Structure formats: structure tokens, C-alpha cells
Amino acid sequence: FYGFHETVVEPVQKLAGQDAVIEGTVCELPAKAYGRFYYVVEVNSISQKSAPKPFKIRLSAQNALNVEPYSHVKGRVHLFLPNGGEGYSSRSYYISKGIPLFAFLYEYEGVKVSPPTQKPPYYYALRLRSALLKSVRSMLPPDEAGLVNGVLFGDTASLPKQVTEDFRTIGISHILSVSGLHMTTMAQLILMLLLFLRIPKKPACILASAGVICFMAITCFVPSVTRSGIMCLLYLMGMVVFRRPDSLNSLGIAVLLISLWNPYAAADVGLLLSFAATLGLILYSGKTADSLNAKFDRVRQISSLVRGINGILGTTVWAVLFTLPIIILTFGRVSLAAPA
């Protein structure tokens, strides 16, 4: 963590408060919030001689720029540090996404935009994400479309502030964070479909792994998705080499790899909630369900119903208990309605 901060974060943050001419590549889909347009730009060239490069900034503009993923942008900007945040500072949160610095564009000085010169695989994943988001917006009213896109793809930019606050108040804001539930559902559906089509198990697992990687790309490799994606890949590869995957080791390996790549991932609330809930389920959910089954599963006619309820109870209790410290630290409130 110290080495990452000193060599990657600190040199970039020293540029805060300065004006500079930058040239960079748009590396995520544009977003709109609070009447402004936001772009994640990887800076490849900057007028400050001692500045490290490349590095990412979150660039804001009053007017929309005619850009797409991997377009090139050149203009004069003012660099500054993020402020605010709940529980964890905004600075740490954005560094967890690889963005140590913000900037706003001096639009009156002119902005040069040029089309992409290269289109790596991630370009097509972003285009697919954009098409999926647009298709939902075309079928539903704005508020409902924003909610569906938030739940399915983690796109909360278009969610009304009141809706986000309501989710937080009743303790289910984790539903808007794409993580294990989404990834496991996607992996299992792909695998079941391939096996139904009589594709042998090994090739089916390899193809399902490719599907998992594609879904990780569509959801922009956010830490919570990456955590669950790595666990799914370990599970599928275990089936390929005929080894029994271990959930606890898989969770540890996933978080270790993410933290080695970027230690500030520990400041991503989505990853913390995802990790804590998964840890609770691995350690105690199954044991609790088995204990309840031993006590209450006595009537054969309703056995499946009782076991289903016990499984839900075991999952809910331990997911809530293990995420409770993070929720208190981050949001400063506890919802008594959350378990229900």
C-alpha cells in the first residue's frame, strides 16, 4: 500500500491546483450528473514537464463532447483533488477506480477531439454496455429504466437521488452494486445452457469462463465484480482440471489479486460489502441452514419448503451481520427493515 501510494498516487496528486494542457484517451463511457458531463481520460501527454504519465483523470465539462470510448481529447484543464465522501473519502474511493485526480475543462479555449485510432477488446465491451443501457431506456420510463440499469449493470448515474437514498435508508443499497449474485447467475446460466446443448463439460467450462470475463468487461471491471468473477473463474477451472474448488481459498485469492493490483480497492464500498457478505455465507450460512433443518425438517410433505426457508434465513442473517460494521462506518446508520 505504501509503495503504491508513493509511486503511483502521490506524484499525480502533486499536480492538484495547477492548469495544464493535456492530451489523452477516453477510456470509459461518458456519464451525466448534476447538469455536467463526465469523462474518464487516460492522460498520455501533459504540459507539466515533471508530471508522471500515463495516469487517469475524471474530466468534467459544461457541454457534451462528441466522443466515444478510445476517442482522443486535447484541451486546457484545471486539476484538483476530489472532496467529501461518506465513511471513506472520495479521494480513496476514486483511487480504487484508478482515478487519483479530477479536472474541469476550459471549454472557451477550444477542445480538440479525434476519433479512436485503435479499438482493443474493451472498446467493444463498452459499446455493448452502451447498447444494453440504451435498450432498457427505450423500453421503460426514465425512473424505471434507471432502476433496472442500476440493478443489472451497476449504472447508478441516471438514478434519482431520492431513489438512491431510499435504498440506503432501508439497507439494501448493495442491490445496486453488481457482484456475486449477478456473476454466479450469469456463469450458471451459461454453463447450464452449454450442457443442455450436449457440449462436453470441459469445453463448456472454458466457454463459460469466457462468458464470465465478458460480463466483467461489460460491468467495467469494478472491484466487486472482479472479486466474484475471479472466484467464478477459479470454480470453473477447478472443474476443468477435476479439482474440487474451495470457496474460502477462492475468496482469499480473489481479494489478494485485486489488492496487489490496487491496494486502494479496500476503499471501494461495493467490494467491502461483497467480500464481507460472501465471507459470512461461506463460514456460517450452510451450518445455520443445516442446524435449522435438523430441528424443523420433520414433515416430509413440506420438507422442500422448510429447507428453502431455512436456507434464506441462514443467508440473510450472516450476510447482514458481516456487512453491518461496513454499513455503520460508511453510511452512519442501521436499517432495522433490512433483514425483512
CSV table of C-alpha atoms in Angstrom, one decimal:
chain,number,residue,atom,x,y,z
A,1,PHE,CA,0.0,0.0,0.0
A,2,TYR,CA,2.8,2.4,0.9
A,3,GLY,CA,4.7,1.6,-2.3
A,4,PHE,CA,1.6,2.1,-4.4
A,5,HIS,CA,0.8,5.4,-2.8
A,6,GLU,CA,4.3,6.8,-3.0
A,7,THR,CA,5.0,5.7,-6.6
A,8,VAL,CA,1.5,5.9,-8.3
A,9,VAL,CA,-0.8,8.2,-6.3
A,10,GLU,CA,1.3,10.9,-4.7
A,11,PRO,CA,3.3,12.1,-7.8
A,12,VAL,CA,0.0,12.6,-9.6
A,13,GLN,CA,-1.8,14.3,-6.8
A,14,LYS,CA,1.0,16.9,-6.5
A,15,LEU,CA,-0.4,18.3,-9.8
A,16,ALA,CA,-3.6,19.4,-7.9
A,17,GLY,CA,-4.3,23.1,-8.2
A,18,GLN,CA,-2.4,23.6,-11.5
A,19,ASP,CA,-3.6,24.4,-15.0
A,20,ALA,CA,-2.2,22.2,-17.8
A,21,VAL,CA,-2.8,21.3,-21.4
A,22,ILE,CA,-3.5,17.6,-21.6
A,23,GLU,CA,-3.9,15.1,-24.3
A,24,GLY,CA,-5.5,11.7,-23.5
A,25,THR,CA,-7.8,8.9,-24.4
A,26,VAL,CA,-11.4,8.5,-23.2
A,27,CYS,CA,-11.3,5.0,-21.6
A,28,GLU,CA,-14.9,4.7,-20.1
A,29,LEU,CA,-18.4,5.6,-21.2
A,30,PRO,CA,-19.4,9.2,-20.7
A,31,ALA,CA,-21.7,10.0,-17.7
A,32,LYS,CA,-24.0,12.9,-17.0
A,33,ALA,CA,-24.8,14.1,-13.4
A,34,TYR,CA,-25.8,17.4,-11.8
A,35,GLY,CA,-26.1,19.1,-15.1
A,36,ARG,CA,-22.5,18.3,-16.2
A,37,PHE,CA,-20.8,15.7,-18.4
A,38,TYR,CA,-18.0,13.5,-17.0
A,39,TYR,CA,-15.3,11.5,-18.9
A,40,VAL,CA,-12.6,9.2,-17.6
A,41,VAL,CA,-9.5,10.1,-19.6
A,42,GLU,CA,-6.1,8.4,-19.6
A,43,VAL,CA,-3.6,11.3,-19.9
A,44,ASN,CA,-0.8,10.4,-22.3
A,45,SER,CA,0.7,13.9,-22.6
A,46,ILE,CA,0.7,16.9,-20.3
A,47,SER,CA,2.3,20.3,-20.4
A,48,GLN,CA,3.8,19.9,-16.9
A,49,LYS,CA,7.4,18.6,-17.5
A,50,SER,CA,7.8,16.7,-14.2
A,51,ALA,CA,4.4,15.1,-14.3
A,52,PRO,CA,4.2,11.3,-14.4
A,53,LYS,CA,2.3,9.6,-17.2
A,54,PRO,CA,0.1,7.9,-18.1
A,55,PHE,CA,-2.5,8.5,-15.4
A,56,LYS,CA,-6.3,8.8,-15.3
A,57,ILE,CA,-8.4,11.8,-14.5
A,58,ARG,CA,-12.1,12.4,-14.2
A,59,LEU,CA,-12.8,15.2,-16.6
A,60,SER,CA,-15.9,17.4,-16.3
A,61,ALA,CA,-17.4,19.7,-18.9
A,62,GLN,CA,-20.3,22.0,-19.1
A,63,ASN,CA,-21.3,20.8,-22.6
A,64,ALA,CA,-21.2,17.3,-24.1
A,65,LEU,CA,-18.1,16.3,-26.1
A,66,ASN,CA,-18.6,14.4,-29.3
A,67,VAL,CA,-16.6,11.4,-28.1
A,68,GLU,CA,-16.9,7.6,-27.8
A,69,PRO,CA,-14.6,5.1,-26.0
A,70,TYR,CA,-11.0,5.5,-27.0
A,71,SER,CA,-11.5,8.9,-28.7
A,72,HIS,CA,-8.6,11.3,-28.2
A,73,VAL,CA,-9.2,14.6,-26.4
A,74,LYS,CA,-6.8,17.6,-26.2
A,75,GLY,CA,-7.5,20.8,-24.2
A,76,ARG,CA,-6.6,23.0,-21.3
A,77,VAL,CA,-7.8,21.8,-17.9
A,78,HIS,CA,-7.6,22.7,-14.2
A,79,LEU,CA,-6.5,19.8,-12.0
A,80,PHE,CA,-7.9,19.3,-8.5
A,81,LEU,CA,-8.4,16.7,-5.8
A,82,PRO,CA,-11.8,15.1,-5.1
A,83,ASN,CA,-13.5,16.3,-1.9
A,84,GLY,CA,-16.2,14.9,0.5
A,85,GLY,CA,-17.4,11.3,0.8
A,86,GLU,CA,-19.1,9.3,3.5
A,87,GLY,CA,-17.2,6.9,5.7
A,88,TYR,CA,-14.3,6.8,3.2
A,89,SER,CA,-13.1,9.9,1.4
A,90,SER,CA,-13.9,10.5,-2.2
A,91,ARG,CA,-10.2,10.6,-2.9
A,92,SER,CA,-9.7,7.0,-1.7
A,93,TYR,CA,-12.9,5.8,-3.5
A,94,TYR,CA,-11.8,7.2,-6.9
A,95,ILE,CA,-8.2,5.9,-6.4
A,96,SER,CA,-9.8,2.5,-6.0
A,97,LYS,CA,-11.1,3.0,-9.6
A,98,GLY,CA,-7.6,4.2,-10.7
A,99,ILE,CA,-8.5,7.9,-10.8
A,100,PRO,CA,-6.3,9.9,-8.4
A,101,LEU,CA,-7.2,13.4,-9.8
A,102,PHE,CA,-10.2,15.4,-11.1
A,103,ALA,CA,-10.2,18.1,-13.7
A,104,PHE,CA,-12.5,20.6,-15.3
A,105,LEU,CA,-12.2,21.7,-18.9
A,106,TYR,CA,-11.6,25.3,-20.0
A,107,GLU,CA,-14.1,24.9,-22.9
A,108,TYR,CA,-13.7,28.5,-24.1
A,109,GLU,CA,-10.1,27.9,-25.1
A,110,GLY,CA,-11.1,25.2,-27.5
A,111,VAL,CA,-11.1,21.4,-27.3
A,112,LYS,CA,-9.7,19.1,-30.0
A,113,VAL,CA,-11.5,15.7,-30.4
A,114,SER,CA,-10.4,13.0,-32.7
A,115,PRO,CA,-11.8,9.5,-33.4
A,116,PRO,CA,-10.2,6.3,-32.0
A,117,THR,CA,-7.0,5.2,-33.6
A,118,GLN,CA,-7.2,1.7,-32.0
A,119,LYS,CA,-10.1,-0.4,-30.8
A,120,PRO,CA,-9.0,-3.0,-28.2
A,121,PRO,CA,-11.4,-5.7,-27.0
A,122,TYR,CA,-12.5,-3.4,-24.1
A,123,TYR,CA,-13.8,-0.9,-26.7
A,124,TYR,CA,-16.4,-3.5,-27.9
A,125,ALA,CA,-17.3,-4.4,-24.3
A,126,LEU,CA,-18.1,-0.7,-23.6
A,127,ARG,CA,-20.1,-0.4,-26.9
A,128,LEU,CA,-22.1,-3.5,-25.9
A,129,ARG,CA,-22.7,-2.0,-22.4
A,130,SER,CA,-23.9,1.3,-24.0
A,131,ALA,CA,-26.3,-0.6,-26.3
A,132,LEU,CA,-27.7,-2.6,-23.4
A,133,LEU,CA,-28.3,0.5,-21.3
A,134,LYS,CA,-29.9,2.3,-24.2
A,135,SER,CA,-32.2,-0.7,-25.0
A,136,VAL,CA,-33.5,-0.6,-21.4
A,137,ARG,CA,-34.1,3.1,-21.6
A,138,SER,CA,-36.0,2.7,-24.9
A,139,MET,CA,-38.4,0.2,-23.3
A,140,LEU,CA,-39.1,1.8,-19.9
A,141,PRO,CA,-39.9,5.2,-18.4
A,142,PRO,CA,-36.8,7.1,-17.2
A,143,ASP,CA,-37.1,6.3,-13.5
A,144,GLU,CA,-37.8,2.6,-14.0
A,145,ALA,CA,-35.1,2.3,-16.7
A,146,GLY,CA,-32.6,3.9,-14.3
A,147,LEU,CA,-33.5,1.4,-11.6
A,148,VAL,CA,-33.2,-1.6,-13.9
A,149,ASN,CA,-29.9,-0.4,-15.2
A,150,GLY,CA,-28.7,0.1,-11.7
A,151,VAL,CA,-29.6,-3.4,-10.6
A,152,LEU,CA,-28.4,-5.2,-13.7
A,153,PHE,CA,-25.3,-3.3,-14.7
A,154,GLY,CA,-24.5,-1.1,-11.6
A,155,ASP,CA,-25.2,2.0,-13.6
A,156,THR,CA,-26.4,4.4,-10.9
A,157,ALA,CA,-25.6,7.7,-12.8
A,158,SER,CA,-29.2,8.1,-14.0
A,159,LEU,CA,-30.9,7.1,-10.7
A,160,PRO,CA,-32.7,9.9,-9.0
A,161,LYS,CA,-31.0,10.9,-5.7
A,162,GLN,CA,-34.2,10.1,-3.7
A,163,VAL,CA,-34.2,6.5,-5.0
A,164,THR,CA,-30.6,6.0,-4.0
A,165,GLU,CA,-31.3,7.5,-0.6
A,166,ASP,CA,-34.4,5.2,-0.2
A,167,PHE,CA,-32.3,2.1,-1.0
A,168,ARG,CA,-29.7,3.2,1.6
A,169,THR,CA,-32.4,4.0,4.2
A,170,ILE,CA,-33.9,0.5,4.2
A,171,GLY,CA,-30.4,-1.1,4.0
A,172,ILE,CA,-30.5,-2.6,0.5
A,173,SER,CA,-28.1,-0.3,-1.3
A,174,HIS,CA,-25.9,-3.4,-2.1
A,175,ILE,CA,-28.5,-4.4,-4.7
A,176,LEU,CA,-27.3,-1.5,-6.8
A,177,SER,CA,-23.7,-3.0,-6.6
A,178,VAL,CA,-23.1,-5.6,-9.3
A,179,SER,CA,-21.3,-8.5,-7.6
A,180,GLY,CA,-21.6,-12.2,-6.7
A,181,LEU,CA,-25.3,-12.7,-7.3
A,182,HIS,CA,-25.1,-11.3,-10.8
A,183,MET,CA,-21.9,-13.1,-11.6
A,184,THR,CA,-22.9,-16.5,-10.2
A,185,THR,CA,-26.3,-16.3,-12.0
A,186,MET,CA,-24.6,-15.5,-15.3
A,187,ALA,CA,-22.0,-18.2,-15.0
A,188,GLN,CA,-24.6,-20.9,-14.0
A,189,LEU,CA,-26.9,-19.9,-16.9
A,190,ILE,CA,-24.2,-20.1,-19.5
A,191,LEU,CA,-22.9,-23.4,-18.1
A,192,MET,CA,-26.4,-24.9,-17.9
A,193,LEU,CA,-27.2,-23.8,-21.5
A,194,LEU,CA,-24.0,-25.3,-22.8
A,195,LEU,CA,-24.5,-28.6,-21.0
A,196,PHE,CA,-28.1,-28.7,-22.3
A,197,LEU,CA,-26.7,-28.4,-25.8
A,198,ARG,CA,-24.7,-31.5,-25.0
A,199,ILE,CA,-21.3,-29.8,-25.1
A,200,PRO,CA,-18.8,-31.8,-23.0
A,201,LYS,CA,-18.2,-30.5,-19.5
A,202,LYS,CA,-14.6,-29.3,-20.0
A,203,PRO,CA,-15.2,-27.2,-23.2
A,204,ALA,CA,-18.4,-25.9,-21.5
A,205,CYS,CA,-16.5,-24.7,-18.5
A,206,ILE,CA,-13.9,-23.0,-20.7
A,207,LEU,CA,-16.7,-21.2,-22.8
A,208,ALA,CA,-18.5,-20.3,-19.5
A,209,SER,CA,-15.2,-18.7,-18.3
A,210,ALA,CA,-15.1,-16.6,-21.5
A,211,GLY,CA,-18.7,-15.5,-20.7
A,212,VAL,CA,-17.7,-14.5,-17.2
A,213,ILE,CA,-14.8,-12.4,-18.5
A,214,CYS,CA,-17.1,-10.7,-21.0
A,215,PHE,CA,-19.6,-9.9,-18.2
A,216,MET,CA,-16.8,-8.5,-16.1
A,217,ALA,CA,-15.8,-6.2,-19.0
A,218,ILE,CA,-19.4,-5.1,-19.6
A,219,THR,CA,-19.6,-4.0,-15.9
A,220,CYS,CA,-16.3,-2.1,-16.3
A,221,PHE,CA,-14.2,-4.4,-14.0
A,222,VAL,CA,-15.4,-2.7,-10.8
A,223,PRO,CA,-13.7,-4.3,-7.8
A,224,SER,CA,-16.9,-6.1,-6.5
A,225,VAL,CA,-17.4,-7.7,-10.0
A,226,THR,CA,-13.8,-8.6,-10.3
A,227,ARG,CA,-13.9,-10.3,-6.9
A,228,SER,CA,-16.8,-12.5,-7.9
A,229,GLY,CA,-15.5,-13.0,-11.4
A,230,ILE,CA,-12.2,-14.4,-10.2
A,231,MET,CA,-14.0,-16.8,-7.8
A,232,CYS,CA,-16.2,-18.0,-10.7
A,233,LEU,CA,-13.1,-18.5,-12.9
A,234,LEU,CA,-11.4,-20.5,-10.2
A,235,TYR,CA,-14.5,-22.6,-9.7
A,236,LEU,CA,-14.8,-23.3,-13.5
A,237,MET,CA,-11.1,-24.0,-13.9
A,238,GLY,CA,-11.3,-26.4,-10.9
A,239,MET,CA,-14.0,-28.4,-12.8
A,240,VAL,CA,-11.7,-28.4,-15.9
A,241,VAL,CA,-8.8,-30.0,-14.1
A,242,PHE,CA,-11.1,-32.2,-11.9
A,243,ARG,CA,-10.2,-30.5,-8.7
A,244,ARG,CA,-12.8,-29.5,-6.0
A,245,PRO,CA,-12.8,-25.7,-5.7
A,246,ASP,CA,-12.5,-24.3,-2.1
A,247,SER,CA,-14.7,-21.2,-1.6
A,248,LEU,CA,-12.7,-19.7,1.2
A,249,ASN,CA,-9.4,-20.0,-0.6
A,250,SER,CA,-11.0,-18.7,-3.8
A,251,LEU,CA,-12.3,-15.6,-1.9
A,252,GLY,CA,-8.8,-15.0,-0.4
A,253,ILE,CA,-7.1,-15.4,-3.8
A,254,ALA,CA,-9.6,-13.0,-5.5
A,255,VAL,CA,-9.1,-10.2,-2.9
A,256,LEU,CA,-5.4,-10.7,-2.8
A,257,LEU,CA,-5.0,-10.3,-6.5
A,258,ILE,CA,-7.3,-7.2,-6.6
A,259,SER,CA,-5.4,-5.6,-3.7
A,260,LEU,CA,-2.0,-6.4,-5.2
A,261,TRP,CA,-3.1,-4.6,-8.4
A,262,ASN,CA,-4.5,-1.6,-6.5
A,263,PRO,CA,-4.4,-1.6,-2.6
A,264,TYR,CA,-6.9,1.3,-2.6
A,265,ALA,CA,-9.6,-1.3,-3.7
A,266,ALA,CA,-10.1,-1.6,0.1
A,267,ALA,CA,-11.8,1.8,-0.1
A,268,ASP,CA,-14.4,0.6,-2.6
A,269,VAL,CA,-17.6,0.0,-0.5
A,270,GLY,CA,-19.0,-2.3,-3.1
A,271,LEU,CA,-16.0,-4.7,-2.8
A,272,LEU,CA,-16.1,-4.5,1.0
A,273,LEU,CA,-19.8,-5.3,1.2
A,274,SER,CA,-19.4,-8.1,-1.4
A,275,PHE,CA,-16.4,-9.6,0.4
A,276,ALA,CA,-18.0,-9.4,3.9
A,277,ALA,CA,-21.3,-10.9,2.8
A,278,THR,CA,-19.5,-13.7,0.9
A,279,LEU,CA,-17.3,-14.5,3.9
A,280,GLY,CA,-20.4,-14.7,6.1
A,281,LEU,CA,-22.1,-17.1,3.7
A,282,ILE,CA,-19.0,-19.3,3.3
A,283,LEU,CA,-18.3,-19.6,7.0
A,284,TYR,CA,-21.8,-19.9,8.6
A,285,SER,CA,-24.7,-19.8,6.2
A,286,GLY,CA,-24.6,-23.6,5.4
A,287,LYS,CA,-24.0,-24.5,9.0
A,288,THR,CA,-27.0,-22.4,10.2
A,289,ALA,CA,-29.3,-23.9,7.5
A,290,ASP,CA,-28.2,-27.5,8.4
A,291,SER,CA,-28.9,-26.8,12.1
A,292,LEU,CA,-32.3,-25.4,11.3
A,293,ASN,CA,-33.1,-28.3,9.0
A,294,ALA,CA,-32.2,-30.8,11.8
A,295,LYS,CA,-34.6,-29.1,14.1
A,296,PHE,CA,-37.6,-28.2,11.9
A,297,ASP,CA,-37.4,-30.5,8.9
A,298,ARG,CA,-39.7,-33.2,10.3
A,299,VAL,CA,-42.6,-33.4,7.9
A,300,ARG,CA,-41.8,-34.9,4.5
A,301,GLN,CA,-44.7,-33.2,2.7
A,302,ILE,CA,-43.3,-29.7,3.4
A,303,SER,CA,-39.6,-30.6,3.6
A,304,SER,CA,-38.6,-28.6,0.5
A,305,LEU,CA,-40.5,-25.5,1.8
A,306,VAL,CA,-38.8,-25.8,5.2
A,307,ARG,CA,-35.4,-26.2,3.7
A,308,GLY,CA,-35.9,-23.3,1.4
A,309,ILE,CA,-36.9,-21.0,4.3
A,310,ASN,CA,-34.0,-22.2,6.4
A,311,GLY,CA,-31.6,-21.5,3.5
A,312,ILE,CA,-32.9,-18.0,3.1
A,313,LEU,CA,-32.7,-17.3,6.9
A,314,GLY,CA,-29.1,-18.6,7.1
A,315,THR,CA,-28.1,-16.5,4.1
A,316,THR,CA,-29.9,-13.3,5.3
A,317,VAL,CA,-28.7,-13.4,8.9
A,318,TRP,CA,-25.0,-13.9,8.2
A,319,ALA,CA,-24.9,-11.5,5.2
A,320,VAL,CA,-26.5,-8.8,7.3
A,321,LEU,CA,-24.2,-9.4,10.4
A,322,PHE,CA,-21.0,-9.5,8.4
A,323,THR,CA,-21.8,-6.3,6.4
A,324,LEU,CA,-23.1,-4.4,9.4
A,325,PRO,CA,-19.8,-2.9,10.5
A,326,ILE,CA,-19.1,-1.6,7.0
A,327,ILE,CA,-22.6,-0.1,6.7
A,328,ILE,CA,-22.2,1.6,10.1
A,329,LEU,CA,-18.8,3.0,9.1
A,330,THR,CA,-19.8,4.1,5.6
A,331,PHE,CA,-23.4,5.3,6.0
A,332,GLY,CA,-23.6,6.0,9.7
A,333,ARG,CA,-27.0,4.3,10.0
A,334,VAL,CA,-28.5,0.9,10.5
A,335,SER,CA,-31.8,-0.2,9.0
A,336,LEU,CA,-33.9,-2.5,11.1
A,337,ALA,CA,-36.0,-3.2,8.0
A,338,ALA,CA,-33.0,-4.6,6.1
A,339,PRO,CA,-33.3,-8.3,7.1
A,340,ALA,CA,-37.0,-8.3,6.2
